[in-house]
mmCIF file of C-alpha atoms and ligand atoms in Angstrom:
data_model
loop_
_atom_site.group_PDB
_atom_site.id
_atom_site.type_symbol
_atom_site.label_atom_id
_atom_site.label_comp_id
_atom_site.label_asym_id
_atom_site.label_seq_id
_atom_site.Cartn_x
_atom_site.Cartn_y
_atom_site.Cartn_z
ATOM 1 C CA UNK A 1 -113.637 7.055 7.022
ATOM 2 C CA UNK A 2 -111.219 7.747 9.668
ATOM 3 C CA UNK A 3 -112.748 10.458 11.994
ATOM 4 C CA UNK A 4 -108.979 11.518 12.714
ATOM 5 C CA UNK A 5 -108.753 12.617 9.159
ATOM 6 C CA UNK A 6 -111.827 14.585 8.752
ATOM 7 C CA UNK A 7 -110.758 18.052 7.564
ATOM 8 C CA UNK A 8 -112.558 20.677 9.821
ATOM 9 C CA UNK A 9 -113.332 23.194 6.812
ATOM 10 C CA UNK A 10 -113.702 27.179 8.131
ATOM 11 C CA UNK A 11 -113.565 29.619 5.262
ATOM 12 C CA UNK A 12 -112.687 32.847 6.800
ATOM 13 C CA UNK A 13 -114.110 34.475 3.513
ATOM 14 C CA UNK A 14 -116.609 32.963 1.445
ATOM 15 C CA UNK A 15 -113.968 31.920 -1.660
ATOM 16 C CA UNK A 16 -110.522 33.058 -2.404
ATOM 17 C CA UNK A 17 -110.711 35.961 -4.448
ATOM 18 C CA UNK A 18 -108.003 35.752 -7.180
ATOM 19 C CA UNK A 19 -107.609 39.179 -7.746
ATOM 20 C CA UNK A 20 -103.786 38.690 -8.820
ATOM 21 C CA UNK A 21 -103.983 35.806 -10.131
ATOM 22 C CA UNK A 22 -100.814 33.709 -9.167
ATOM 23 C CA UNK A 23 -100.301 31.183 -11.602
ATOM 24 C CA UNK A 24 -98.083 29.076 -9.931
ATOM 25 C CA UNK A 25 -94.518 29.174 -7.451
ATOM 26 C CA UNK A 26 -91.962 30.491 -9.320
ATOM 27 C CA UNK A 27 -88.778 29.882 -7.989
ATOM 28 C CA UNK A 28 -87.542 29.426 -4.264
ATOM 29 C CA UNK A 29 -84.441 31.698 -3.202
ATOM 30 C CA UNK A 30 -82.732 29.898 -0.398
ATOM 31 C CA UNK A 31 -79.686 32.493 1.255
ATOM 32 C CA UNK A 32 -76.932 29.912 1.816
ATOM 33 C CA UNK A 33 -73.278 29.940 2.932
ATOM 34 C CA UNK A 34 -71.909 28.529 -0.004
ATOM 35 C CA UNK A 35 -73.969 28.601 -3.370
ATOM 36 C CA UNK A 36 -71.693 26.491 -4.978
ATOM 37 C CA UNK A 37 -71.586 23.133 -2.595
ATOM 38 C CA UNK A 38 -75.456 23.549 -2.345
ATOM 39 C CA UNK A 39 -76.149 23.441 -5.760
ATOM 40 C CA UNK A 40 -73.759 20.254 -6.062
ATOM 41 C CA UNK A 41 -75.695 18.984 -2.632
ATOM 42 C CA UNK A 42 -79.375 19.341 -4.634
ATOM 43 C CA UNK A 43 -77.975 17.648 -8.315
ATOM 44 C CA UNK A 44 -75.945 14.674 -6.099
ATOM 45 C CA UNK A 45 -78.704 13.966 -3.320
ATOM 46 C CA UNK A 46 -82.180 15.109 -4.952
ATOM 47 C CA UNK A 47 -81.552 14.449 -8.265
ATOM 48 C CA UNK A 48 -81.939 18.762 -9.588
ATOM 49 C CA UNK A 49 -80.208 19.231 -13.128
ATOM 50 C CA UNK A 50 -78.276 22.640 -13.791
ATOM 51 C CA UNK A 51 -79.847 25.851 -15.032
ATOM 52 C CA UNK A 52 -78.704 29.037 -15.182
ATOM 53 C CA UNK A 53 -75.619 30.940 -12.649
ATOM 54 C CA UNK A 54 -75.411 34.808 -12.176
ATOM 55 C CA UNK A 55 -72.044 36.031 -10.293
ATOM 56 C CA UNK A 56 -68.002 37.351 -10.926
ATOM 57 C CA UNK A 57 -67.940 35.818 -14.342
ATOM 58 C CA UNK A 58 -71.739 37.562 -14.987
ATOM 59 C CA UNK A 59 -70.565 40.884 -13.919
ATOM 60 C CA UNK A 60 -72.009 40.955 -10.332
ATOM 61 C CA UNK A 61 -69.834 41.951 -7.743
ATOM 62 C CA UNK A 62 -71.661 41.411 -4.410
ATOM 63 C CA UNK A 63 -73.110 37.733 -4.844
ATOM 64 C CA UNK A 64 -73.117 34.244 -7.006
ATOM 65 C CA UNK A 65 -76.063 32.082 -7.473
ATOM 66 C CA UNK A 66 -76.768 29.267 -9.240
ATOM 67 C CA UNK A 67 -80.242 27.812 -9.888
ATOM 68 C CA UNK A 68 -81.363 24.446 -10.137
ATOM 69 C CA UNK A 69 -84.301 23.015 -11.593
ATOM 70 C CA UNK A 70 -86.395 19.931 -11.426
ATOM 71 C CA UNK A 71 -89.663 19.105 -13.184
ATOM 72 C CA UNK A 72 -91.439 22.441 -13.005
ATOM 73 C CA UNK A 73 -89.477 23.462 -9.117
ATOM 74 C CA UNK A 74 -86.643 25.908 -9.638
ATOM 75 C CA UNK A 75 -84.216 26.752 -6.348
ATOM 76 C CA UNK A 76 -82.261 28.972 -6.438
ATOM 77 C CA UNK A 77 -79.104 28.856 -4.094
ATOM 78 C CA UNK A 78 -77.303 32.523 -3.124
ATOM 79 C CA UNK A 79 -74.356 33.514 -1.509
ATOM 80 C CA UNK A 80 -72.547 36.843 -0.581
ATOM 81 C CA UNK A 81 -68.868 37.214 -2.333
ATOM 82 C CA UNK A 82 -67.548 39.709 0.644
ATOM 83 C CA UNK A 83 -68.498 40.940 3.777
ATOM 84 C CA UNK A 84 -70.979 42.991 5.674
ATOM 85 C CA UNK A 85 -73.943 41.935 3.254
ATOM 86 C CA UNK A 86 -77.751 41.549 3.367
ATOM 87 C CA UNK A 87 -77.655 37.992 2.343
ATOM 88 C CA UNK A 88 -74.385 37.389 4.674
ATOM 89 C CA UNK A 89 -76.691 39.013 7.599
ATOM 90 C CA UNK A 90 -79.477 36.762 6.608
ATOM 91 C CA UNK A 91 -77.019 34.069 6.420
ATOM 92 C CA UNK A 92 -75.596 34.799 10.190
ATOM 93 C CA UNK A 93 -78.821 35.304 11.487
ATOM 94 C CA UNK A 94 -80.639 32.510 10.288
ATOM 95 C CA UNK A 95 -78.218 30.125 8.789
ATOM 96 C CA UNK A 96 -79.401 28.365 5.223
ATOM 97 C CA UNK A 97 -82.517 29.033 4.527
ATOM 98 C CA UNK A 98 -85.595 30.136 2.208
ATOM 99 C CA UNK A 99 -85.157 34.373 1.756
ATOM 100 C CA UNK A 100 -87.631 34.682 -1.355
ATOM 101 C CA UNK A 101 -90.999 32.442 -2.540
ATOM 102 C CA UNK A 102 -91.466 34.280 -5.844
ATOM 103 C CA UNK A 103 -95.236 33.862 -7.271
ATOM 104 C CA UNK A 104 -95.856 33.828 -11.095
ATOM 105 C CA UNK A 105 -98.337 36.336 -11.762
ATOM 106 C CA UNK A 106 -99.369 38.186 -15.197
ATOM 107 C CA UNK A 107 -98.566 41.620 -13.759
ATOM 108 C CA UNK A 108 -96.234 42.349 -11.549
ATOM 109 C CA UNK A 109 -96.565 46.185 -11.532
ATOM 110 C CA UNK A 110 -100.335 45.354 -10.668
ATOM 111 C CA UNK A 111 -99.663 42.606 -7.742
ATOM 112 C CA UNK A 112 -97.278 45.326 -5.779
ATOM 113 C CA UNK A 113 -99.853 48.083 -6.384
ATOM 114 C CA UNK A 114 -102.906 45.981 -5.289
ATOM 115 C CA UNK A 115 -101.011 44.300 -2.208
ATOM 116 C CA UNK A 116 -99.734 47.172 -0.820
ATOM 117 C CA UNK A 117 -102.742 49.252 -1.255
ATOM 118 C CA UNK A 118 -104.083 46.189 1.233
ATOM 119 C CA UNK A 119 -101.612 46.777 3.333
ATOM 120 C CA UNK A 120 -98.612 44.494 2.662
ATOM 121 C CA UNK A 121 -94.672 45.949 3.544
ATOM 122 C CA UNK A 122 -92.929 47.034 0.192
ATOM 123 C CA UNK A 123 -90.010 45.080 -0.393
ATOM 124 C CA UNK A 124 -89.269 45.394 -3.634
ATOM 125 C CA UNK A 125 -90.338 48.188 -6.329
ATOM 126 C CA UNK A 126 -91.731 47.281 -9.291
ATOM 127 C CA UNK A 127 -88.690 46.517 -11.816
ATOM 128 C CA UNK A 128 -88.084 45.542 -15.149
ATOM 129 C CA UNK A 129 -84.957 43.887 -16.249
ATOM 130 C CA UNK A 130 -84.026 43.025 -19.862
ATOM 131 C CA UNK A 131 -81.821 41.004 -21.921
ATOM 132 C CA UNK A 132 -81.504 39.674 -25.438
ATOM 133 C CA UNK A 133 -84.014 37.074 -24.778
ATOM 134 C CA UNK A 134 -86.781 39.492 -24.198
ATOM 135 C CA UNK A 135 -87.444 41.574 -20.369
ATOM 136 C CA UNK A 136 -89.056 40.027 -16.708
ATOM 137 C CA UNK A 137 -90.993 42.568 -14.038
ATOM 138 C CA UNK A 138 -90.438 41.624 -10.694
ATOM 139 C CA UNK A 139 -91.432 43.271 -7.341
ATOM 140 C CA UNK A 140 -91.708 42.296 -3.968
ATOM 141 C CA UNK A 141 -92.931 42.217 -0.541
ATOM 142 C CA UNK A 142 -93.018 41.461 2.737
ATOM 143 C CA UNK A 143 -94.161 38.241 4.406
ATOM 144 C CA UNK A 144 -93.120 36.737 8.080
ATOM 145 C CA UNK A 145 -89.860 37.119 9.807
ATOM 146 C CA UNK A 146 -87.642 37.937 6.809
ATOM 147 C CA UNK A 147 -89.490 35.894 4.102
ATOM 148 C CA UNK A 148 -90.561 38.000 1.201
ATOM 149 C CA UNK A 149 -93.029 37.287 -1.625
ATOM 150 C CA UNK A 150 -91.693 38.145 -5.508
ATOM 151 C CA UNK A 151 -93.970 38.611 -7.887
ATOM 152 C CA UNK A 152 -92.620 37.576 -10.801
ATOM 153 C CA UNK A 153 -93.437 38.234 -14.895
ATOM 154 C CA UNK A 154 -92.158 36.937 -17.618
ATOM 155 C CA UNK A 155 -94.755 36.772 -20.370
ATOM 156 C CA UNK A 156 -92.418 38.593 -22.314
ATOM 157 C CA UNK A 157 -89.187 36.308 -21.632
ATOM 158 C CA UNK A 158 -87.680 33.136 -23.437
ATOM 159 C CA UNK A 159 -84.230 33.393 -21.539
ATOM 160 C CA UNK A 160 -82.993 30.192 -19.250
ATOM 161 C CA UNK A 161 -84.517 31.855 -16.262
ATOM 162 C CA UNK A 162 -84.210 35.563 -15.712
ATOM 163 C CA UNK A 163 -82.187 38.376 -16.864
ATOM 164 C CA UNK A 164 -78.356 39.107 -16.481
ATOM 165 C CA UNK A 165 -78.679 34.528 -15.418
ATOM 166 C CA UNK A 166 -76.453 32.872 -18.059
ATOM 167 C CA UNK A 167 -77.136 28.789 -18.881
ATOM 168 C CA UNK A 168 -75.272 27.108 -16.386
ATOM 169 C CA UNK A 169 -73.728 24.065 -18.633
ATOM 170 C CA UNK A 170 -71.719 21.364 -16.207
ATOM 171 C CA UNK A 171 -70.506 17.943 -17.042
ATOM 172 C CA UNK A 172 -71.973 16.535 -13.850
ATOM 173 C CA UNK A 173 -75.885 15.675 -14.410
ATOM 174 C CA UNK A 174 -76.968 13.197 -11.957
ATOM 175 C CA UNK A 175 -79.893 11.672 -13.159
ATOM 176 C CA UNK A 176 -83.502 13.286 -11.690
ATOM 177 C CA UNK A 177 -85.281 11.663 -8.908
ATOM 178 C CA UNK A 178 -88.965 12.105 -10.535
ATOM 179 C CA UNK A 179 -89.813 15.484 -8.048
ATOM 180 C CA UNK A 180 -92.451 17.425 -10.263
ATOM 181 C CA UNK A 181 -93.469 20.678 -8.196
ATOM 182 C CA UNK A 182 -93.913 22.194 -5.493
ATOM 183 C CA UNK A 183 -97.141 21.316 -3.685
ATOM 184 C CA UNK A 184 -97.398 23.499 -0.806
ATOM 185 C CA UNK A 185 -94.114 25.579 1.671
ATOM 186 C CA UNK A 186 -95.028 25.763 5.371
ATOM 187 C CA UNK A 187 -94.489 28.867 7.654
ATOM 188 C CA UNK A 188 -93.365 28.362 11.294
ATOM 189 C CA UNK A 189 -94.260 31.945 12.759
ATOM 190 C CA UNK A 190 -93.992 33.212 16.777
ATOM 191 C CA UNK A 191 -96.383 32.318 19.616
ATOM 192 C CA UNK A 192 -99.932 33.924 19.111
ATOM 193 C CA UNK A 193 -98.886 35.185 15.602
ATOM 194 C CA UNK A 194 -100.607 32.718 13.475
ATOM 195 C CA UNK A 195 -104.291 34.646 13.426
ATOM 196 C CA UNK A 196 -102.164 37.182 12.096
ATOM 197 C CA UNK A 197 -100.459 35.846 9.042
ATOM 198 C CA UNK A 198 -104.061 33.665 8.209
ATOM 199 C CA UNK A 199 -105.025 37.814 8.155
ATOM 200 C CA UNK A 200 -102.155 38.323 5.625
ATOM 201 C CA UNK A 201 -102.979 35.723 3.366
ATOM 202 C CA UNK A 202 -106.496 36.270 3.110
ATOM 203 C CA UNK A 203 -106.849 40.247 3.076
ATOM 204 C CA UNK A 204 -103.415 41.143 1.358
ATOM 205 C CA UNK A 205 -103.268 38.168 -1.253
ATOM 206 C CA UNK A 206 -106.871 37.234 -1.528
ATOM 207 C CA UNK A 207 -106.232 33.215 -0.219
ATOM 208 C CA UNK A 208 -108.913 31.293 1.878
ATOM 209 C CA UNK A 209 -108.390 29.143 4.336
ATOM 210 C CA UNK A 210 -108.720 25.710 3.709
ATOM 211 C CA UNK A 211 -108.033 24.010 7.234
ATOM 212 C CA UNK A 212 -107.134 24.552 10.482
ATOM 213 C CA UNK A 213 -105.635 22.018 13.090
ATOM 214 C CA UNK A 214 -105.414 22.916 17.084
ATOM 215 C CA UNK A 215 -103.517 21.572 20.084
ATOM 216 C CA UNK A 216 -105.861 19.385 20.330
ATOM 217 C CA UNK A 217 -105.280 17.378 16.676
ATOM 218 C CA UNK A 218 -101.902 17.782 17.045
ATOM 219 C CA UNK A 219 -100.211 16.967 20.140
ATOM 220 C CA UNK A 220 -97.879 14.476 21.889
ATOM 221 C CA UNK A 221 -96.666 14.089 24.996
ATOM 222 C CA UNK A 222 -94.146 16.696 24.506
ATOM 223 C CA UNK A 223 -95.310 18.766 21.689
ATOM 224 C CA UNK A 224 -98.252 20.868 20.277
ATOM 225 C CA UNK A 225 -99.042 22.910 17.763
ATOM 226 C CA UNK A 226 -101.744 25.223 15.945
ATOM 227 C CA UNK A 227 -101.662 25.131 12.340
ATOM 228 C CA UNK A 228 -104.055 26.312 9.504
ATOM 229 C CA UNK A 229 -103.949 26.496 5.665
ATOM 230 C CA UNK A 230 -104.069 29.109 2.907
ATOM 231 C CA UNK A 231 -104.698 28.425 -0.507
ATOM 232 C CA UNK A 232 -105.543 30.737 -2.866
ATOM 233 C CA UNK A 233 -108.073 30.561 -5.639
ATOM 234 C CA UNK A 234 -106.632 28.078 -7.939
ATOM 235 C CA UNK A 235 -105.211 26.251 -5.397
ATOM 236 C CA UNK A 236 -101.817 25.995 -6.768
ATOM 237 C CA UNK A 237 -100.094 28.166 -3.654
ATOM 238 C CA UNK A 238 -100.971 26.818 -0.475
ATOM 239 C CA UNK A 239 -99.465 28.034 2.726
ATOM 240 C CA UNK A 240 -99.688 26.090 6.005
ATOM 241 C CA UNK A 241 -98.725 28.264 8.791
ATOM 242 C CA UNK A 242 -98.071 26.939 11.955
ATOM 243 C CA UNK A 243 -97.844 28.487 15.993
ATOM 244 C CA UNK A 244 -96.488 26.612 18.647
ATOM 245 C CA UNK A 245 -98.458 25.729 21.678
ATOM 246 C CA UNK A 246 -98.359 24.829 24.993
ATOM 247 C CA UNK A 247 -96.600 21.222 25.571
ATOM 248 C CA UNK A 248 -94.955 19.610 28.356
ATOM 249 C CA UNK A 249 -91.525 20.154 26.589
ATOM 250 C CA UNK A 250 -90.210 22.199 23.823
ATOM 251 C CA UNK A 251 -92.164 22.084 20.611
ATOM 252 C CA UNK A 252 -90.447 21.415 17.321
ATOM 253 C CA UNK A 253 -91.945 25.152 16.242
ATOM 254 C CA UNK A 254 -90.085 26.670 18.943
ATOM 255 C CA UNK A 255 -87.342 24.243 18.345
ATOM 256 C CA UNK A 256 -87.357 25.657 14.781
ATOM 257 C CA UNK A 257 -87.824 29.403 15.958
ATOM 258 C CA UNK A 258 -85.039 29.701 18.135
ATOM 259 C CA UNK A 259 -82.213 28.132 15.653
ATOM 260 C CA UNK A 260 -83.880 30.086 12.882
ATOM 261 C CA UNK A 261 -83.736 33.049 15.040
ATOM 262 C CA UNK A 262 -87.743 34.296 14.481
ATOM 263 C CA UNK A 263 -90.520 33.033 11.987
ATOM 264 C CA UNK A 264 -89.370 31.221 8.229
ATOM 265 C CA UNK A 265 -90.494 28.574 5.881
ATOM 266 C CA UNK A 266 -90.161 24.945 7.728
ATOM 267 C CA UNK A 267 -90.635 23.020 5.160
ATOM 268 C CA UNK A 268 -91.083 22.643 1.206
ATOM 269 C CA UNK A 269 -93.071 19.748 -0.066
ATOM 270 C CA UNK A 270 -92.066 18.279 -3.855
ATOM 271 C CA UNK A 271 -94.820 16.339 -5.328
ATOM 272 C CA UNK A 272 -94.163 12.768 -7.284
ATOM 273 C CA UNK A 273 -96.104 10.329 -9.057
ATOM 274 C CA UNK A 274 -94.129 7.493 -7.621
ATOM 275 C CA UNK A 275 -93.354 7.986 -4.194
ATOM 276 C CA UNK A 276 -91.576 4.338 -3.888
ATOM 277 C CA UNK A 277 -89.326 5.264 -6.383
ATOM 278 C CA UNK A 278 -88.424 8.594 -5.621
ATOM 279 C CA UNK A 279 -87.450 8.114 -2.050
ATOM 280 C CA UNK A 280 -85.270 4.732 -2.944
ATOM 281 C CA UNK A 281 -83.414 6.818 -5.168
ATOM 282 C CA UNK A 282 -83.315 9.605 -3.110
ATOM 283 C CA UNK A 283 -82.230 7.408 -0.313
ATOM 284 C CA UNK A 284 -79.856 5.953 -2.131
ATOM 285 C CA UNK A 285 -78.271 9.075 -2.804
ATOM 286 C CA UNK A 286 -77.595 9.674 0.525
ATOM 287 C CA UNK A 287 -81.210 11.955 1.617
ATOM 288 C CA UNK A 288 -82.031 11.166 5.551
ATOM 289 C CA UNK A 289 -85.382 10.910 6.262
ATOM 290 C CA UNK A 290 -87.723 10.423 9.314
ATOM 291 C CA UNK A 291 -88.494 7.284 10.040
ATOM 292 C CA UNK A 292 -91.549 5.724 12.215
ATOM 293 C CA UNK A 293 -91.780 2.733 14.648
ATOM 294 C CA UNK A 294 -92.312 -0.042 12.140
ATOM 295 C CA UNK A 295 -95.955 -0.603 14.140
ATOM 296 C CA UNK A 296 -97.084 2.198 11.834
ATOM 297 C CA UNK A 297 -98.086 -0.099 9.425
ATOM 298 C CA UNK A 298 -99.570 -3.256 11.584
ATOM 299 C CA UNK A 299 -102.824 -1.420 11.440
ATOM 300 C CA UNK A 300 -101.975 0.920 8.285
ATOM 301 C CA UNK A 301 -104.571 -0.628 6.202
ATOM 302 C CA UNK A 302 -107.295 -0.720 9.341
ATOM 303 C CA UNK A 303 -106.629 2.828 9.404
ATOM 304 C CA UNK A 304 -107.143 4.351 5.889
ATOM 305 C CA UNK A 305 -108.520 1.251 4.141
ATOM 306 C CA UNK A 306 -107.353 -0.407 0.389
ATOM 307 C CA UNK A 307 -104.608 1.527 -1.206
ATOM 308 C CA UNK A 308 -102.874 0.981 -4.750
ATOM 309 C CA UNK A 309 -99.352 0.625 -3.165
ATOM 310 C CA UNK A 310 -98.002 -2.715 -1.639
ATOM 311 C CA UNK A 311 -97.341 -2.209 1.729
ATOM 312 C CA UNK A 312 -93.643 -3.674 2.109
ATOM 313 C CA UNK A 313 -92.004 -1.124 0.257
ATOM 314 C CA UNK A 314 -93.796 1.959 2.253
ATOM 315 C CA UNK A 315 -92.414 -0.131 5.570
ATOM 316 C CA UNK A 316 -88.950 -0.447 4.408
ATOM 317 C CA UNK A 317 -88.560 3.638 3.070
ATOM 318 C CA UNK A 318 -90.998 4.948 5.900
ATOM 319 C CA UNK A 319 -93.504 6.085 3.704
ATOM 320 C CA UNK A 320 -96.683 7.621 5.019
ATOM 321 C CA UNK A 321 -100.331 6.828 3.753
ATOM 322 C CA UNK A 322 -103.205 9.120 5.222
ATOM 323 C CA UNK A 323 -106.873 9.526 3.824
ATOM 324 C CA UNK A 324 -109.500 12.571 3.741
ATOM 325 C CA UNK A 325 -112.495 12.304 1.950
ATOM 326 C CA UNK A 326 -110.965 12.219 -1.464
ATOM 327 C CA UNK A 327 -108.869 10.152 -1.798
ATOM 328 C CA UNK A 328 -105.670 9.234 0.010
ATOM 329 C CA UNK A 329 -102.053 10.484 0.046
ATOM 330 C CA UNK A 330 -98.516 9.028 0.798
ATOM 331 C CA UNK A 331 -95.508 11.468 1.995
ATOM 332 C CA UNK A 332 -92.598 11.649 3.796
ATOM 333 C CA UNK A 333 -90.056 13.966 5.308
ATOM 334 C CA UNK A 334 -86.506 14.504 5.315
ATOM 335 C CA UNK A 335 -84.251 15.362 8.217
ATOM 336 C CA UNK A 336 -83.117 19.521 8.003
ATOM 337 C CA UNK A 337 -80.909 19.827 5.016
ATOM 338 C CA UNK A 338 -78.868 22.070 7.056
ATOM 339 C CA UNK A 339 -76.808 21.921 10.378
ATOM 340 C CA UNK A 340 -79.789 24.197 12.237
ATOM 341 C CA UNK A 341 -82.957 22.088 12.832
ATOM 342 C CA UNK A 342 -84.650 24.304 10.679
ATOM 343 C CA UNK A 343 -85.455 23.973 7.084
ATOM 344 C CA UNK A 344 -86.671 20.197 5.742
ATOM 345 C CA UNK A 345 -88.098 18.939 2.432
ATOM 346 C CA UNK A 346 -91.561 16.926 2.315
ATOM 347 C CA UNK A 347 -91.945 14.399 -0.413
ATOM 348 C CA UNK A 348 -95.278 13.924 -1.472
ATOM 349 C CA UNK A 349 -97.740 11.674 -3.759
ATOM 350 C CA UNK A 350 -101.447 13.283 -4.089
ATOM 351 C CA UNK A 351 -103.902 10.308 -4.825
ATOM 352 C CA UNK A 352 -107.373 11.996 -5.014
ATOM 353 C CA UNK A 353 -106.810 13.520 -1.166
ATOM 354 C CA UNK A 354 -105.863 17.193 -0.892
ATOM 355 C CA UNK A 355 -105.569 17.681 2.706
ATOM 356 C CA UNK A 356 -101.974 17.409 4.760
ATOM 357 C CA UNK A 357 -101.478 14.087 6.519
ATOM 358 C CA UNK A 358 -103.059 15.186 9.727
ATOM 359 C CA UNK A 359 -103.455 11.522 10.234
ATOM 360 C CA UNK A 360 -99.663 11.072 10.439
ATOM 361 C CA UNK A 361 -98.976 14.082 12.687
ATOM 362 C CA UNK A 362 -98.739 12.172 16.027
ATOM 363 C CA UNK A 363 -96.213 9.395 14.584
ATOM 364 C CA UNK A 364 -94.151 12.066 12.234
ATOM 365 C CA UNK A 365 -94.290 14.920 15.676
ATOM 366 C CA UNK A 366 -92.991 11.317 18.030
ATOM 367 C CA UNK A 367 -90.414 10.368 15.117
ATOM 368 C CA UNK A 368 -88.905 14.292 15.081
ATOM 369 C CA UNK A 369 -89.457 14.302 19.263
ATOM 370 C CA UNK A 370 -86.991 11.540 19.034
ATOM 371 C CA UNK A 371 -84.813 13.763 16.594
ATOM 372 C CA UNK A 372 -84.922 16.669 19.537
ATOM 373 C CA UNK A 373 -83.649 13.890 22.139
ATOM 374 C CA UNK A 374 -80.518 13.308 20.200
ATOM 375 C CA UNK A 375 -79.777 17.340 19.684
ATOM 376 C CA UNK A 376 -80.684 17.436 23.508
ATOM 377 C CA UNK A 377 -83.164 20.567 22.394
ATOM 378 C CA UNK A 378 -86.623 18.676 23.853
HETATM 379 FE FE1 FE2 B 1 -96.378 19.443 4.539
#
């Protein structure tokens, strides 16, 4: 095994306590500029189908989203309809990007109680909301920057996603691109703050940490950062957050924190069981990903032995293969979906290996250094 890849385990407490439990990511509430051309961006280049739409011809007078929804990965894509809002601030401030991760839990009345009694930020009261198709409790808090956490509940719901949503029928249904769920959303957060959020995660929602990476694992020339990972109990929520360090040049974190304007989610990863064929569609749909110097794969093999995959394809999409101690992985990322350099996509095949491609840092970090010489931000 590749020494590179060896996970350094630390458990800051002795196993995540699942006192919630979260069952799973919900939905993802990205703030946008225009709801409308976003959703038609994530049917037409990442192959989402159409779910469910709330706005004018709902009854809501301040905002119109629509939500999108591949394999078991809902987004859900809001914009202001006037002036002078909360999500047009959040849009001004920070341009496109993720406002709400909202966590399916059994109680949501339960999840605010216990988490702010450990000391989370109230964002959102404990709320019930009903429609013919049965009610949903939802509350809220705080996270990093203005990221919040829903807790969402909707044992007793069979609507198309939540109430006062309608279905959101369209004749244009690009076909999907195979994305299943979401395997884990990264947090960029400010200089010396990560020790802070690992806090957060572990005494406010019970998570462990899983792994940590330094300066030392990952750095270029140019770039470093600190990065470690929550997970909670089931493992089905896990939250790298990542610090920038000290590099010769700017580091892509504080690339990312000073067009985001402050801390945010960097990146969502979308698992698939066939990575090949997910990114040539996606590719062909007009997605822009990272690519690597084609000498990333002379010594692929050397480097994290037999894999199921041939190798050609991987060279000609870009693909990434890394291995821990279980197994291996293959992933890839996109370029920012918006005009910031802020908020990118991961996609990602799991083949026995649940670590995070610390392997690939140094050629992904060179290929993105590369990005930041052509946006004349390194
Ligand atoms: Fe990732």
């Amino acid at each position: 095994m590749n020494p590179q890849t060896a996970p350094i385990l630390e458990k800051i407490i002795p196993e995540a306590e699942d006192f919630l439990p979260l069952n799973g990511t919900d939905y993802v509430e990205f703030y946008v500029g225009n709801a409308k051309q976003a959703a038609h961006f994530y049917k037409t280049a990442f192959g989402f189908q159409s779910l469910a739409y709330a706005g004018l011809a709902t009854g809501l007078k301040d905002r119109e989203s629509y939500v999108v929804q591949q394999g078991k990965i809902r987004l859900v894509l809001t914009s202001p309809l006037h002036g002078g809002t909360e999500i047009g601030r959040h849009v001004d401030q920070h341009g496109d990007g993720v406002k709400a991760v909202a966590l399916w839990v059994d109680d949501a009345e339960k999840s605010f109680h216990e988490t702010v009694k450990r000391g989370a930020q109230p964002y959102l009261e404990p709320k019930t909301e009903s429609d013919a198709h049965g009610e949903v409790k939802r509350s809220g808090i705080r996270a990093y920057g203005d990221t919040v956490h829903l807790f969402v509940e909707r044992s007793q719901y069979n609507g198309v996603f939540l109430p006062g949503f309608v279905e959101w029928k369209t004749d244009y249904n690009p076909a999907p691109a195979g994305l299943k769920y979401v395997d884990h959303m990264v947090a960029n957060v400010g200089w010396g703050e990560m020790n802070q959020w690992v806090n957060f995660y572990a005494r406010i929602l019970g998570f462990a940490q899983l792994i940590s990476f330094d300066d030392k694992d990952i750095s270029t020339d140019y770039t470093a950062l600190m990065s470690k990972v929550m997970s909670n109990g089931n493992g089905r929520i896990k939250f790298p957050i990542n610090e920038p360090a000290e590099g010769k040049k700017k580091s892509q974190i504080e690339e990312y924190l000073d067009f985001y304007g402050g801390p945010g989610i960097q990146h969502i990863a979308v698992a698939t069981d066939n990575i090949v064929e997910t990114v040539s569609a996606l590719k062909s749909r007009g997605v822009e990903f990272l690519t690597v110097p084609t000498t990333y794969y002379d010594d692929l093999l050397d480097r994290v032995g037999q894999i199921d995959e041939d190798l050609q394809p991987l060279r000609e999409l870009g693909i990434l293969v890394d291995r821990d101690e279980e197994g291996y992985l293959l992933q890839i990322f996109t370029k920012p979906v918006e005009p910031r350099p802020t908020v990118f996509f991961e996609i990602i095949q799991r083949k026995g290996a649940k670590s995070f491609g610390k392997g690939n840092f140094k050629a992904l970090f060179e290929a993105i250094e590369r990005e930041q010489e052509l946006r004349g931000t390194l």
